[in-house]
Each structure stands twice: as C-alpha cells, then as structure tokens.
Amino acid sequence: QVNVFFVNYRGHPFMQSLWENKSMQRLLAFTWSLSVLLSLDISPDLGELFELVPLPSEAYRNKLVTILLLDTLFSALVEYGVRQFLE
C-alpha cells in the first residue's frame, strides 16, 4: 500500500508536491522502512509487538524482502514511464 500511495501521489496542481510535503515524505519513508524491518525479522520483540508469526526460513525471508524491493522499484519505473509517455 505504501508503494501504491507513493507512486500515485500526483501533487501539483491539486495538492502540495510530495517533495515539498516533508511530513508526508517522512511518514512514507518510516512506513516503508518499518515494512522492510519487519520483513527481515531483525527484532523478534518488534514482531511480537505487531503480533506477527515468525517467517519459516531465511530463504523465505530473503524472497519476501526481494519482492518488496522489486515491487517498489518496478512500480516507480512503470509510473515514470507512463507519465513520460502520456505527457
């Protein structure tokens, strides 16, 4: 959901640009970082706080984090390409 919001946020002329809206920038960065941190299962206490079940293996954890990173990258690239094509 964070990637979708980040990629689809248009900014001007209807809203403040994401790069001008520092609080929104920080919120998105924090939420995305928390997602990666929880996916890496670095802090079991943090996972327990969010009532998450531990991931079954390290290979599964690595695959999940890779998918998160690739989803972010490809979402941004596709949105950029479509905007360039349509404008």
Tab-separated table of N, CA and C in Angstrom, residues 4-82:
chain	number	residue	atom	x	y	z
A	4	VAL	N	1.985	1.951	-3.557
A	4	VAL	CA	0.883	2.460	-4.374
A	4	VAL	C	0.649	3.938	-4.075
A	5	PHE	N	0.650	4.294	-2.822
A	5	PHE	CA	0.433	5.697	-2.463
A	5	PHE	C	1.590	6.565	-2.970
A	6	PHE	N	2.821	6.092	-2.781
A	6	PHE	CA	3.996	6.847	-3.221
A	6	PHE	C	3.979	7.067	-4.729
A	7	VAL	N	3.696	6.021	-5.478
A	7	VAL	CA	3.739	6.102	-6.938
A	7	VAL	C	2.588	6.934	-7.487
A	8	ASN	N	1.416	6.831	-6.892
A	8	ASN	CA	0.237	7.515	-7.442
A	8	ASN	C	0.028	8.929	-6.915
A	9	TYR	N	0.826	9.371	-5.976
A	9	TYR	CA	0.676	10.728	-5.444
A	9	TYR	C	1.089	11.722	-6.524
A	10	ARG	N	0.166	12.563	-6.972
A	10	ARG	CA	0.432	13.455	-8.098
A	10	ARG	C	0.979	14.821	-7.682
A	11	GLY	N	0.492	15.362	-6.593
A	11	GLY	CA	0.962	16.687	-6.191
A	11	GLY	C	0.295	17.787	-6.979
A	12	HIS	N	1.086	18.695	-7.545
A	12	HIS	CA	0.567	19.859	-8.273
A	12	HIS	C	-0.280	19.405	-9.440
A	13	PRO	N	-1.319	20.089	-9.826
A	13	PRO	CA	-1.821	21.371	-9.366
A	13	PRO	C	-2.848	21.256	-8.243
A	14	PHE	N	-3.195	20.033	-7.836
A	14	PHE	CA	-4.284	19.877	-6.875
A	14	PHE	C	-3.819	19.812	-5.428
A	15	MET	N	-2.594	19.344	-5.201
A	15	MET	CA	-2.070	19.186	-3.846
A	15	MET	C	-0.619	19.655	-3.816
A	16	GLN	N	-0.092	19.718	-2.628
A	16	GLN	CA	1.313	20.047	-2.446
A	16	GLN	C	2.161	18.893	-2.973
A	17	SER	N	3.264	19.207	-3.614
A	17	SER	CA	4.162	18.188	-4.129
A	17	SER	C	4.692	17.324	-2.991
A	18	LEU	N	4.947	16.054	-3.289
A	18	LEU	CA	5.481	15.152	-2.271
A	18	LEU	C	6.833	15.639	-1.772
A	19	TRP	N	7.630	16.212	-2.646
A	19	TRP	CA	8.962	16.686	-2.249
A	19	TRP	C	8.881	17.951	-1.408
A	20	GLU	N	7.790	18.687	-1.507
A	20	GLU	CA	7.573	19.860	-0.657
A	20	GLU	C	6.916	19.485	0.666
A	21	ASN	N	6.211	18.385	0.694
A	21	ASN	CA	5.473	17.951	1.872
A	21	ASN	C	6.370	17.029	2.708
A	22	LYS	N	7.181	17.621	3.549
A	22	LYS	CA	8.182	16.875	4.319
A	22	LYS	C	7.554	15.872	5.285
A	23	SER	N	6.436	16.220	5.893
A	23	SER	CA	5.820	15.284	6.834
A	23	SER	C	5.310	14.045	6.101
A	24	MET	N	4.762	14.209	4.909
A	24	MET	CA	4.311	13.055	4.130
A	24	MET	C	5.505	12.215	3.691
A	25	GLN	N	6.571	12.875	3.289
A	25	GLN	CA	7.797	12.165	2.915
A	25	GLN	C	8.302	11.303	4.074
A	26	ARG	N	8.376	11.891	5.235
A	26	ARG	CA	8.874	11.165	6.410
A	26	ARG	C	7.955	10.004	6.779
A	27	LEU	N	6.650	10.223	6.693
A	27	LEU	CA	5.698	9.172	7.015
A	27	LEU	C	5.831	7.993	6.053
A	28	LEU	N	5.941	8.271	4.760
A	28	LEU	CA	6.100	7.196	3.783
A	28	LEU	C	7.427	6.465	3.980
A	29	ALA	N	8.500	7.203	4.230
A	29	ALA	CA	9.808	6.576	4.452
A	29	ALA	C	9.786	5.712	5.711
A	30	PHE	N	9.167	6.212	6.766
A	30	PHE	CA	9.083	5.441	8.010
A	30	PHE	C	8.265	4.169	7.815
A	31	THR	N	7.123	4.291	7.156
A	31	THR	CA	6.250	3.139	6.950
A	31	THR	C	6.932	2.093	6.073
A	32	TRP	N	7.582	2.526	5.011
A	32	TRP	CA	8.278	1.599	4.123
A	32	TRP	C	9.436	0.931	4.864
A	33	SER	N	10.192	1.710	5.625
A	33	SER	CA	11.313	1.151	6.402
A	33	SER	C	10.831	0.154	7.444
A	34	LEU	N	9.730	0.460	8.094
A	34	LEU	CA	9.166	-0.456	9.077
A	34	LEU	C	8.735	-1.760	8.416
A	35	SER	N	8.166	-1.672	7.227
A	35	SER	CA	7.763	-2.876	6.491
A	35	SER	C	8.965	-3.762	6.187
A	36	VAL	N	10.046	-3.151	5.732
A	36	VAL	CA	11.262	-3.916	5.431
A	36	VAL	C	11.857	-4.484	6.716
A	37	LEU	N	11.903	-3.690	7.760
A	37	LEU	CA	12.448	-4.150	9.040
A	37	LEU	C	11.659	-5.338	9.585
A	38	LEU	N	10.346	-5.253	9.529
A	38	LEU	CA	9.521	-6.369	9.996
A	38	LEU	C	9.684	-7.592	9.098
A	39	SER	N	9.860	-7.375	7.804
A	39	SER	CA	10.059	-8.493	6.886
A	39	SER	C	11.389	-9.190	7.123
A	40	LEU	N	12.406	-8.425	7.490
A	40	LEU	CA	13.719	-9.011	7.772
A	40	LEU	C	13.742	-9.745	9.108
A	41	ASP	N	12.756	-9.492	9.944
A	41	ASP	CA	12.641	-10.141	11.253
A	41	ASP	C	13.908	-9.920	12.092
A	42	ILE	N	14.425	-8.698	12.041
A	42	ILE	CA	15.643	-8.349	12.777
A	42	ILE	C	15.371	-8.310	14.271
A	43	SER	N	14.219	-7.792	14.636
A	43	SER	CA	13.868	-7.677	16.042
A	43	SER	C	12.639	-8.535	16.344
A	44	PRO	N	12.843	-9.706	16.946
A	44	PRO	CA	11.683	-10.547	17.284
A	44	PRO	C	10.705	-9.847	18.235
A	45	ASP	N	11.227	-8.978	19.108
A	45	ASP	CA	10.342	-8.245	20.018
A	45	ASP	C	9.395	-7.332	19.248
A	46	LEU	N	9.914	-6.697	18.197
A	46	LEU	CA	9.072	-5.826	17.377
A	46	LEU	C	8.013	-6.651	16.656
A	47	GLY	N	8.397	-7.823	16.171
A	47	GLY	CA	7.429	-8.718	15.539
A	47	GLY	C	6.341	-9.155	16.506
A	48	GLU	N	6.721	-9.426	17.742
A	48	GLU	CA	5.726	-9.794	18.752
A	48	GLU	C	4.801	-8.634	19.069
A	49	LEU	N	5.362	-7.413	19.081
A	49	LEU	CA	4.538	-6.236	19.335
A	49	LEU	C	3.427	-6.108	18.287
A	50	PHE	N	3.760	-6.427	17.032
A	50	PHE	CA	2.785	-6.372	15.951
A	50	PHE	C	2.047	-7.701	15.781
A	51	GLU	N	2.301	-8.641	16.681
A	51	GLU	CA	1.678	-9.961	16.687
A	51	GLU	C	1.886	-10.696	15.369
A	52	LEU	N	3.136	-10.666	14.871
A	52	LEU	CA	3.488	-11.360	13.636
A	52	LEU	C	4.022	-12.748	13.949
A	53	VAL	N	3.743	-13.673	13.090
A	53	VAL	CA	4.268	-15.030	13.213
A	53	VAL	C	5.651	-15.036	12.571
A	54	PRO	N	6.645	-15.652	13.206
A	54	PRO	CA	7.981	-15.709	12.599
A	54	PRO	C	7.947	-16.389	11.232
A	55	LEU	N	8.778	-15.898	10.320
A	55	LEU	CA	8.827	-16.476	8.982
A	55	LEU	C	9.483	-17.854	9.043
A	56	PRO	N	9.067	-18.775	8.166
A	56	PRO	CA	9.515	-20.159	8.285
A	56	PRO	C	11.006	-20.392	8.038
A	57	SER	N	11.622	-19.621	7.151
A	57	SER	CA	13.038	-19.856	6.865
A	57	SER	C	13.702	-18.561	6.399
A	58	GLU	N	15.023	-18.595	6.378
A	58	GLU	CA	15.772	-17.424	5.918
A	58	GLU	C	15.583	-17.224	4.417
A	59	ALA	N	15.472	-18.309	3.669
A	59	ALA	CA	15.252	-18.205	2.224
A	59	ALA	C	13.912	-17.519	1.935
A	60	TYR	N	12.896	-17.864	2.699
A	60	TYR	CA	11.586	-17.228	2.538
A	60	TYR	C	11.683	-15.741	2.870
A	61	ARG	N	12.386	-15.419	3.937
A	61	ARG	CA	12.566	-14.021	4.357
A	61	ARG	C	13.270	-13.229	3.256
A	62	ASN	N	14.326	-13.803	2.691
A	62	ASN	CA	15.059	-13.115	1.629
A	62	ASN	C	14.195	-12.910	0.396
A	63	LYS	N	13.388	-13.908	0.067
A	63	LYS	CA	12.494	-13.783	-1.084
A	63	LYS	C	11.463	-12.677	-0.845
A	64	LEU	N	10.933	-12.603	0.362
A	64	LEU	CA	9.944	-11.581	0.693
A	64	LEU	C	10.536	-10.172	0.581
A	65	VAL	N	11.722	-9.985	1.118
A	65	VAL	CA	12.368	-8.666	1.057
A	65	VAL	C	12.718	-8.307	-0.385
A	66	THR	N	13.171	-9.285	-1.162
A	66	THR	CA	13.469	-9.042	-2.577
A	66	THR	C	12.215	-8.605	-3.318
A	67	ILE	N	11.095	-9.248	-3.043
A	67	ILE	CA	9.839	-8.874	-3.683
A	67	ILE	C	9.427	-7.456	-3.278
A	68	LEU	N	9.604	-7.102	-2.017
A	68	LEU	CA	9.291	-5.732	-1.575
A	68	LEU	C	10.134	-4.694	-2.324
A	69	LEU	N	11.424	-4.968	-2.428
A	69	LEU	CA	12.324	-4.030	-3.106
A	69	LEU	C	12.008	-3.931	-4.600
A	70	LEU	N	11.795	-5.076	-5.247
A	70	LEU	CA	11.486	-5.061	-6.678
A	70	LEU	C	10.134	-4.417	-6.953
A	71	ASP	N	9.168	-4.633	-6.082
A	71	ASP	CA	7.861	-4.002	-6.235
A	71	ASP	C	7.987	-2.482	-6.186
A	72	THR	N	8.781	-1.999	-5.253
A	72	THR	CA	8.998	-0.551	-5.149
A	72	THR	C	9.674	-0.013	-6.405
A	73	LEU	N	10.734	-0.682	-6.829
A	73	LEU	CA	11.492	-0.227	-7.997
A	73	LEU	C	10.638	-0.259	-9.263
A	74	PHE	N	10.005	-1.379	-9.546
A	74	PHE	CA	9.239	-1.502	-10.782
A	74	PHE	C	7.987	-0.632	-10.779
A	75	SER	N	7.358	-0.445	-9.644
A	75	SER	CA	6.190	0.446	-9.576
A	75	SER	C	6.587	1.873	-9.944
A	76	ALA	N	7.692	2.322	-9.390
A	76	ALA	CA	8.159	3.677	-9.675
A	76	ALA	C	8.583	3.814	-11.139
A	77	LEU	N	9.270	2.803	-11.676
A	77	LEU	CA	9.707	2.875	-13.072
A	77	LEU	C	8.536	2.859	-14.046
A	78	VAL	N	7.560	2.014	-13.800
A	78	VAL	CA	6.392	1.953	-14.683
A	78	VAL	C	5.617	3.266	-14.624
A	79	GLU	N	5.410	3.788	-13.433
A	79	GLU	CA	4.681	5.058	-13.308
A	79	GLU	C	5.428	6.190	-14.009
A	80	TYR	N	6.743	6.234	-13.850
A	80	TYR	CA	7.547	7.263	-14.516
A	80	TYR	C	7.434	7.121	-16.044
A	81	GLY	N	7.543	5.896	-16.520
A	81	GLY	CA	7.449	5.661	-17.971
A	81	GLY	C	6.109	6.040	-18.522
A	82	VAL	N	5.037	5.695	-17.839
A	82	VAL	CA	3.696	6.036	-18.304
A	82	VAL	C	3.498	7.550	-18.294
